[in-house]
């Protein structure tokens, strides 16, 4: 979809991570009522990434696997 392409290009999001985040959002009591469109999901994506993808990982693991940092020098 067009929204998915934006996530991949601008946010460097991987489809698997987007799916995990969407799966989490739709079952979360608060966020399921408040994220009703792709723009809202994108607005809160960094927060969801930390909550869903980064949870329980050490800082070293987060840095080593964070593809958002690939082009940062």
C-alpha atoms as a PDB file:
ATOM      1  CA  UNK A   1       0.000   0.000   0.000  1.00  0.00           C
ATOM      2  CA  UNK A   2       1.008   3.624  -0.348  1.00  0.00           C
ATOM      3  CA  UNK A   3       1.168   4.100   3.437  1.00  0.00           C
ATOM      4  CA  UNK A   4       3.459   1.099   3.765  1.00  0.00           C
ATOM      5  CA  UNK A   5       5.771   2.544   1.095  1.00  0.00           C
ATOM      6  CA  UNK A   6       6.037   5.813   3.035  1.00  0.00           C
ATOM      7  CA  UNK A   7       6.964   3.926   6.211  1.00  0.00           C
ATOM      8  CA  UNK A   8       9.630   1.972   4.369  1.00  0.00           C
ATOM      9  CA  UNK A   9      11.138   4.973   2.560  1.00  0.00           C
ATOM     10  CA  UNK A  10      10.931   7.752   5.137  1.00  0.00           C
ATOM     11  CA  UNK A  11      11.003   5.852   8.410  1.00  0.00           C
ATOM     12  CA  UNK A  12      13.115   2.931   7.196  1.00  0.00           C
ATOM     13  CA  UNK A  13      10.516   0.626   8.677  1.00  0.00           C
ATOM     14  CA  UNK A  14      10.573  -3.039   7.792  1.00  0.00           C
ATOM     15  CA  UNK A  15       7.264  -4.648   6.761  1.00  0.00           C
ATOM     16  CA  UNK A  16       7.583  -7.279   9.500  1.00  0.00           C
ATOM     17  CA  UNK A  17       8.002  -4.554  12.155  1.00  0.00           C
ATOM     18  CA  UNK A  18       5.076  -2.546  10.770  1.00  0.00           C
ATOM     19  CA  UNK A  19       2.899  -5.655  11.012  1.00  0.00           C
ATOM     20  CA  UNK A  20       3.998  -6.359  14.601  1.00  0.00           C
ATOM     21  CA  UNK A  21       3.220  -2.786  15.584  1.00  0.00           C
ATOM     22  CA  UNK A  22      -0.190  -2.785  13.885  1.00  0.00           C
ATOM     23  CA  UNK A  23      -1.020  -6.122  15.526  1.00  0.00           C
ATOM     24  CA  UNK A  24      -0.148  -4.600  18.902  1.00  0.00           C
ATOM     25  CA  UNK A  25      -2.027  -1.334  18.311  1.00  0.00           C
ATOM     26  CA  UNK A  26      -5.312  -3.015  17.370  1.00  0.00           C
ATOM     27  CA  UNK A  27      -5.440  -5.015  20.612  1.00  0.00           C
ATOM     28  CA  UNK A  28      -4.210  -2.267  22.942  1.00  0.00           C
ATOM     29  CA  UNK A  29      -7.150  -0.796  24.887  1.00  0.00           C
ATOM     30  CA  UNK A  30      -6.040   2.809  24.531  1.00  0.00           C
ATOM     31  CA  UNK A  31      -4.346   2.890  21.133  1.00  0.00           C
ATOM     32  CA  UNK A  32      -6.974   0.850  19.300  1.00  0.00           C
ATOM     33  CA  UNK A  33      -9.422   3.721  19.936  1.00  0.00           C
ATOM     34  CA  UNK A  34      -6.946   6.458  19.078  1.00  0.00           C
ATOM     35  CA  UNK A  35      -5.064   5.210  16.021  1.00  0.00           C
ATOM     36  CA  UNK A  36      -7.700   5.173  13.325  1.00  0.00           C
ATOM     37  CA  UNK A  37      -5.702   6.057  10.218  1.00  0.00           C
ATOM     38  CA  UNK A  38      -2.226   5.605   8.733  1.00  0.00           C
ATOM     39  CA  UNK A  39      -1.280   9.220   9.550  1.00  0.00           C
ATOM     40  CA  UNK A  40      -1.981   8.630  13.221  1.00  0.00           C
ATOM     41  CA  UNK A  41      -0.007   5.388  13.187  1.00  0.00           C
ATOM     42  CA  UNK A  42       2.923   7.165  11.541  1.00  0.00           C
ATOM     43  CA  UNK A  43       2.777  10.054  14.005  1.00  0.00           C
ATOM     44  CA  UNK A  44       3.180   7.668  16.937  1.00  0.00           C
ATOM     45  CA  UNK A  45       5.413   5.134  15.169  1.00  0.00           C
ATOM     46  CA  UNK A  46       8.590   5.954  17.175  1.00  0.00           C
ATOM     47  CA  UNK A  47       6.683   5.434  20.430  1.00  0.00           C
ATOM     48  CA  UNK A  48       5.216   2.154  19.194  1.00  0.00           C
ATOM     49  CA  UNK A  49       8.622   1.018  17.935  1.00  0.00           C
ATOM     50  CA  UNK A  50      10.094   1.481  21.412  1.00  0.00           C
ATOM     51  CA  UNK A  51       7.142  -0.235  23.062  1.00  0.00           C
ATOM     52  CA  UNK A  52       6.823  -3.214  20.715  1.00  0.00           C
ATOM     53  CA  UNK A  53      10.158  -3.801  18.988  1.00  0.00           C
ATOM     54  CA  UNK A  54      12.700  -2.544  21.529  1.00  0.00           C
ATOM     55  CA  UNK A  55      11.037  -3.869  24.687  1.00  0.00           C
ATOM     56  CA  UNK A  56      13.257  -6.192  26.677  1.00  0.00           C
ATOM     57  CA  UNK A  57      16.402  -5.736  24.590  1.00  0.00           C
ATOM     58  CA  UNK A  58      19.682  -4.397  25.890  1.00  0.00           C
ATOM     59  CA  UNK A  59      21.026  -1.107  24.581  1.00  0.00           C
ATOM     60  CA  UNK A  60      23.744  -2.955  22.652  1.00  0.00           C
ATOM     61  CA  UNK A  61      21.142  -5.168  20.954  1.00  0.00           C
ATOM     62  CA  UNK A  62      19.007  -2.151  20.103  1.00  0.00           C
ATOM     63  CA  UNK A  63      21.913  -0.287  18.530  1.00  0.00           C
ATOM     64  CA  UNK A  64      23.207  -3.337  16.652  1.00  0.00           C
ATOM     65  CA  UNK A  65      19.834  -4.162  15.105  1.00  0.00           C
ATOM     66  CA  UNK A  66      18.280  -0.717  14.629  1.00  0.00           C
ATOM     67  CA  UNK A  67      18.107  -0.303  10.856  1.00  0.00           C
ATOM     68  CA  UNK A  68      16.987   3.325  11.347  1.00  0.00           C
ATOM     69  CA  UNK A  69      20.607   4.110  12.196  1.00  0.00           C
ATOM     70  CA  UNK A  70      22.068   2.565   9.034  1.00  0.00           C
ATOM     71  CA  UNK A  71      22.788   5.854   7.246  1.00  0.00           C
ATOM     72  CA  UNK A  72      23.895   7.824  10.305  1.00  0.00           C
ATOM     73  CA  UNK A  73      27.599   8.625  10.447  1.00  0.00           C
END
